[in-house]
Amino acid sequence: EAGVVQSPRYKIIEKKQPVAFWCNPISGHNTLYWYLQNLGQGPELLIRYENEEAVDDSQLPKDRFSAERLKGVDSTLKIQPAELGDSAVYLCASSLVGSWEQFFGPGTRLTVL
Amino acid sequence: SQKIEQNSEALNIQEGKTATLTCNYTNYSPAYLQWYRQDPGRGPVFLLLIRENEKEKRKERLKVTFDTTLKQSLFHITASQPADSATYLCALASRGGATNKLIFGTGTLLAVQP
């Protein structure tokens, strides 16, 4: 069974440019998460979806970050415009609704110059 | 304020010994606590879950304890191997919150020397 797929794996952009990350969760997993992980830190939740509904986006900086999960499967996280401080790893995870085990993708490492 | 603390220093141990990692928390009432393993360049991988009413959980060479009075969980790897070298993250789900909303600690880097 395929795991959580993320692309791209690496992205280097200049500040003020837009960037988008894509995530395909494990088939059948209703819940999808986007996390941000800074070097030496644990993942921090940005947004959580139950199917296509964002049920927790309290940690998402809405002035520059947006996310969508059309049709309740794939999801895209966008930053516009990117700032130097956005350099981090962006992790996507999925789980069955109500399950405590989350399955993580490999992440996208973003470098903003 | 709410905090989840793990050993900030890397833990270096000799192969065959038992590794013990600590997770302390303040101002949380966790319904359960999880441990994840993360290798460089990869996402975390789930290892074990322990509920607030459980004292200990085991899985092969892994053992987790949970003391809600001390507000602490210990994670043990017995007969450690170089392949166990990785960063280990603890994560809490608060009682009353969404079942699957986790707050992660900063992680502890374990290095097992052959």
Short mmCIF file of C-alpha atoms in Angstrom, two decimals:
data_model
loop_
_atom_site.label_atom_id
_atom_site.label_comp_id
_atom_site.label_asym_id
_atom_site.label_seq_id
_atom_site.Cartn_x
_atom_site.Cartn_y
_atom_site.Cartn_z
CA GLU A 1 0.00 0.00 0.00
CA ALA A 2 1.36 3.41 -0.97
CA GLY A 3 2.07 5.85 1.82
CA VAL A 4 1.43 9.57 1.94
CA VAL A 5 2.91 11.20 -1.16
CA GLN A 6 4.23 14.75 -1.17
CA SER A 7 5.74 16.87 -3.88
CA PRO A 8 8.04 18.50 -4.48
CA ARG A 9 10.57 17.09 -2.01
CA TYR A 10 12.68 20.23 -2.16
CA LYS A 11 11.94 23.79 -3.19
CA ILE A 12 14.17 26.84 -3.27
CA ILE A 13 12.60 30.22 -3.95
CA GLU A 14 13.34 33.85 -3.43
CA LYS A 15 11.43 35.82 -0.82
CA LYS A 16 8.15 37.34 -1.93
CA GLN A 17 7.62 34.55 -4.47
CA PRO A 18 4.64 32.18 -4.20
CA VAL A 19 5.06 28.46 -3.56
CA ALA A 20 2.69 25.50 -3.43
CA PHE A 21 3.00 22.03 -1.92
CA TRP A 22 0.92 19.03 -2.87
CA CYS A 23 -0.13 16.04 -0.77
CA ASN A 24 -1.88 12.78 -1.67
CA PRO A 25 -2.98 10.93 1.48
CA ILE A 26 -3.32 7.21 1.99
CA SER A 27 -6.38 5.90 0.19
CA GLY A 28 -9.44 5.91 2.44
CA HIS A 29 -8.00 8.29 5.02
CA ASN A 30 -10.57 11.00 5.66
CA THR A 31 -8.39 13.17 7.88
CA LEU A 32 -5.50 15.15 6.44
CA TYR A 33 -3.02 17.37 8.28
CA TRP A 34 -0.43 19.90 7.29
CA TYR A 35 2.42 20.46 9.73
CA LEU A 36 5.41 22.78 9.76
CA GLN A 37 8.67 21.49 11.22
CA ASN A 38 11.57 23.79 11.97
CA LEU A 39 15.06 22.40 12.44
CA GLY A 40 15.45 20.76 15.85
CA GLN A 41 11.74 21.10 16.63
CA GLY A 42 8.72 18.86 16.55
CA PRO A 43 5.98 19.22 13.95
CA GLU A 44 3.46 22.02 14.56
CA LEU A 45 -0.05 21.68 13.18
CA LEU A 46 -1.07 24.24 10.57
CA ILE A 47 -4.42 22.87 9.45
CA ARG A 48 -6.51 19.73 9.77
CA TYR A 49 -9.16 18.53 7.34
CA GLU A 50 -12.00 16.09 7.87
CA ASN A 51 -12.86 15.17 4.30
CA GLU A 52 -13.00 18.53 2.49
CA GLU A 53 -13.77 20.60 5.59
CA ALA A 54 -11.03 22.48 7.43
CA VAL A 55 -11.94 21.70 11.05
CA ASP A 56 -8.89 23.29 12.69
CA ASP A 57 -6.95 26.08 11.00
CA SER A 58 -6.26 28.14 14.10
CA GLN A 59 -2.49 27.89 13.61
CA LEU A 60 -2.50 28.79 9.92
CA PRO A 61 -1.15 32.32 9.22
CA LYS A 62 -4.02 33.29 7.00
CA ASP A 63 -2.48 36.48 5.71
CA ARG A 64 -0.08 34.51 3.54
CA PHE A 65 -0.95 30.82 3.86
CA SER A 66 -3.90 29.08 2.27
CA ALA A 67 -4.89 25.47 1.85
CA GLU A 68 -7.52 23.52 0.04
CA ARG A 69 -8.70 19.94 -0.16
CA LEU A 70 -11.11 19.76 -3.04
CA LYS A 71 -13.09 16.51 -3.28
CA GLY A 72 -11.71 15.45 0.09
CA VAL A 73 -8.65 13.65 -1.25
CA ASP A 74 -5.55 15.55 -2.42
CA SER A 75 -4.57 18.79 -0.74
CA THR A 76 -2.51 21.83 -1.64
CA LEU A 77 -0.82 24.24 0.75
CA LYS A 78 0.19 27.62 -0.64
CA ILE A 79 2.32 30.46 0.65
CA GLN A 80 2.08 33.85 -1.02
CA PRO A 81 4.31 35.74 -0.61
CA ALA A 82 7.00 33.64 1.03
CA GLU A 83 9.22 35.16 3.71
CA LEU A 84 12.67 34.14 4.91
CA GLY A 85 11.16 32.75 8.12
CA ASP A 86 9.04 30.29 6.16
CA SER A 87 12.09 28.13 5.47
CA ALA A 88 11.21 24.79 7.07
CA VAL A 89 9.96 21.30 6.29
CA TYR A 90 6.26 21.06 5.49
CA LEU A 91 4.83 17.69 6.42
CA CYS A 92 1.55 16.19 5.34
CA ALA A 93 -0.08 13.39 7.34
CA SER A 94 -3.30 11.42 7.10
CA SER A 95 -5.37 9.17 9.31
CA LEU A 96 -8.69 7.40 9.42
CA VAL A 97 -11.30 9.64 11.05
CA GLY A 98 -11.20 9.20 14.82
CA SER A 99 -7.97 7.21 14.70
CA TRP A 100 -5.03 8.20 16.83
CA GLU A 101 -2.31 6.96 14.46
CA GLN A 102 -1.11 9.46 11.91
CA PHE A 103 0.85 8.50 8.81
CA PHE A 104 3.33 11.09 7.62
CA GLY A 105 4.73 11.83 4.21
CA PRO A 106 8.43 12.57 3.65
CA GLY A 107 7.87 16.32 3.70
CA THR A 108 8.83 19.21 1.44
CA ARG A 109 11.93 21.11 2.46
CA LEU A 110 11.43 24.79 1.61
CA THR A 111 14.32 27.23 1.45
CA VAL A 112 13.50 30.91 1.03
CA LEU A 113 16.45 33.06 -0.06
CA SER B 1 1.89 28.06 29.68
CA GLN B 2 1.68 24.62 28.09
CA LYS B 3 4.96 22.87 27.45
CA ILE B 4 6.18 19.47 26.30
CA GLU B 5 9.86 18.92 27.04
CA GLN B 6 12.19 16.21 25.84
CA ASN B 7 15.93 15.81 26.46
CA SER B 8 17.45 18.58 24.36
CA GLU B 9 20.88 16.94 24.44
CA ALA B 10 21.53 13.98 22.16
CA LEU B 11 21.63 10.64 23.94
CA ASN B 12 24.67 8.51 23.12
CA ILE B 13 24.67 4.90 24.26
CA GLN B 14 26.56 1.71 23.53
CA GLU B 15 25.00 -1.06 21.47
CA GLY B 16 23.21 -3.61 23.64
CA LYS B 17 22.38 -1.14 26.41
CA THR B 18 18.93 0.19 27.24
CA ALA B 19 18.11 3.68 25.99
CA THR B 20 15.72 5.73 28.11
CA LEU B 21 14.14 8.87 26.73
CA THR B 22 12.05 11.31 28.76
CA CYS B 23 8.98 13.36 27.92
CA ASN B 24 7.71 15.85 30.50
CA TYR B 25 4.66 18.03 30.12
CA THR B 26 3.04 20.92 31.98
CA ASN B 27 -0.47 22.34 31.87
CA TYR B 28 -1.87 19.50 29.80
CA SER B 29 -4.40 16.85 30.66
CA PRO B 30 -3.49 14.27 28.04
CA ALA B 31 -6.00 11.63 27.07
CA TYR B 32 -3.13 9.70 25.57
CA LEU B 33 0.48 10.05 24.60
CA GLN B 34 2.28 8.72 21.53
CA TRP B 35 5.89 8.12 20.57
CA TYR B 36 7.14 8.55 17.01
CA ARG B 37 10.48 7.87 15.36
CA GLN B 38 11.90 10.26 12.76
CA ASP B 39 14.87 9.57 10.52
CA PRO B 40 16.70 12.36 8.67
CA GLY B 41 14.80 13.53 5.60
CA ARG B 42 11.71 11.49 6.49
CA GLY B 43 8.42 12.05 8.23
CA PRO B 44 7.72 10.70 11.74
CA VAL B 45 6.64 7.07 12.06
CA PHE B 46 4.22 5.96 14.79
CA LEU B 47 5.65 3.56 17.37
CA LEU B 48 3.43 3.29 20.44
CA LEU B 49 0.40 4.85 22.11
CA ILE B 50 -0.38 4.81 25.83
CA ARG B 51 -3.63 6.02 27.37
CA GLU B 52 -3.99 8.09 30.53
CA ASN B 53 -5.32 5.11 32.48
CA GLU B 54 -2.42 2.85 31.45
CA LYS B 55 0.87 2.65 33.31
CA GLU B 56 2.95 0.72 30.81
CA LYS B 57 2.88 -0.51 27.22
CA ARG B 58 5.29 -2.86 25.45
CA LYS B 59 6.02 -3.72 21.85
CA GLU B 60 8.95 -5.99 21.08
CA ARG B 61 12.05 -4.14 22.40
CA LEU B 62 10.10 -0.97 23.16
CA LYS B 63 8.46 -0.02 26.44
CA VAL B 64 6.58 3.14 27.35
CA THR B 65 5.49 4.24 30.82
CA PHE B 66 3.07 7.01 31.65
CA ASP B 67 2.87 8.73 35.05
CA THR B 68 0.10 11.34 35.09
CA THR B 69 1.07 12.38 38.64
CA LEU B 70 4.64 13.17 37.63
CA LYS B 71 3.40 14.38 34.22
CA GLN B 72 6.02 12.25 32.55
CA SER B 73 6.42 9.47 30.03
CA LEU B 74 9.53 7.34 29.67
CA PHE B 75 10.41 5.52 26.46
CA HIS B 76 12.78 2.58 26.69
CA ILE B 77 14.58 0.67 23.94
CA THR B 78 16.17 -2.50 25.29
CA ALA B 79 19.13 -4.25 23.62
CA SER B 80 19.66 -1.15 21.50
CA GLN B 81 21.13 -1.42 18.01
CA PRO B 82 22.83 1.12 15.74
CA ALA B 83 19.70 0.93 13.55
CA ASP B 84 17.74 2.46 16.46
CA SER B 85 19.64 5.72 15.95
CA ALA B 86 17.07 8.39 15.11
CA THR B 87 15.11 11.25 16.64
CA TYR B 88 12.26 10.20 18.90
CA LEU B 89 9.26 12.47 19.35
CA CYS B 90 6.57 12.33 21.99
CA ALA B 91 3.14 13.75 21.22
CA LEU B 92 0.10 14.45 23.41
CA ALA B 93 -3.60 14.52 22.67
CA SER B 94 -5.41 16.55 25.29
CA ARG B 95 -8.50 15.25 27.02
CA GLY B 96 -11.55 17.03 25.68
CA GLY B 97 -9.86 17.97 22.45
CA ALA B 98 -10.21 16.37 19.05
CA THR B 99 -9.23 12.71 19.19
CA ASN B 100 -6.53 13.10 16.62
CA LYS B 101 -5.08 16.52 17.40
CA LEU B 102 -1.50 16.06 18.56
CA ILE B 103 0.98 18.43 20.16
CA PHE B 104 4.57 17.31 19.60
CA GLY B 105 7.63 17.67 21.75
CA THR B 106 10.95 18.84 20.32
CA GLY B 107 12.37 15.34 20.02
CA THR B 108 15.48 13.63 21.35
CA LEU B 109 18.28 12.44 19.08
CA LEU B 110 19.45 8.94 19.99
CA ALA B 111 22.81 7.69 18.74
CA VAL B 112 23.65 4.02 19.36
CA GLN B 113 27.36 3.33 18.99
CA PRO B 114 28.47 -0.09 17.72
#
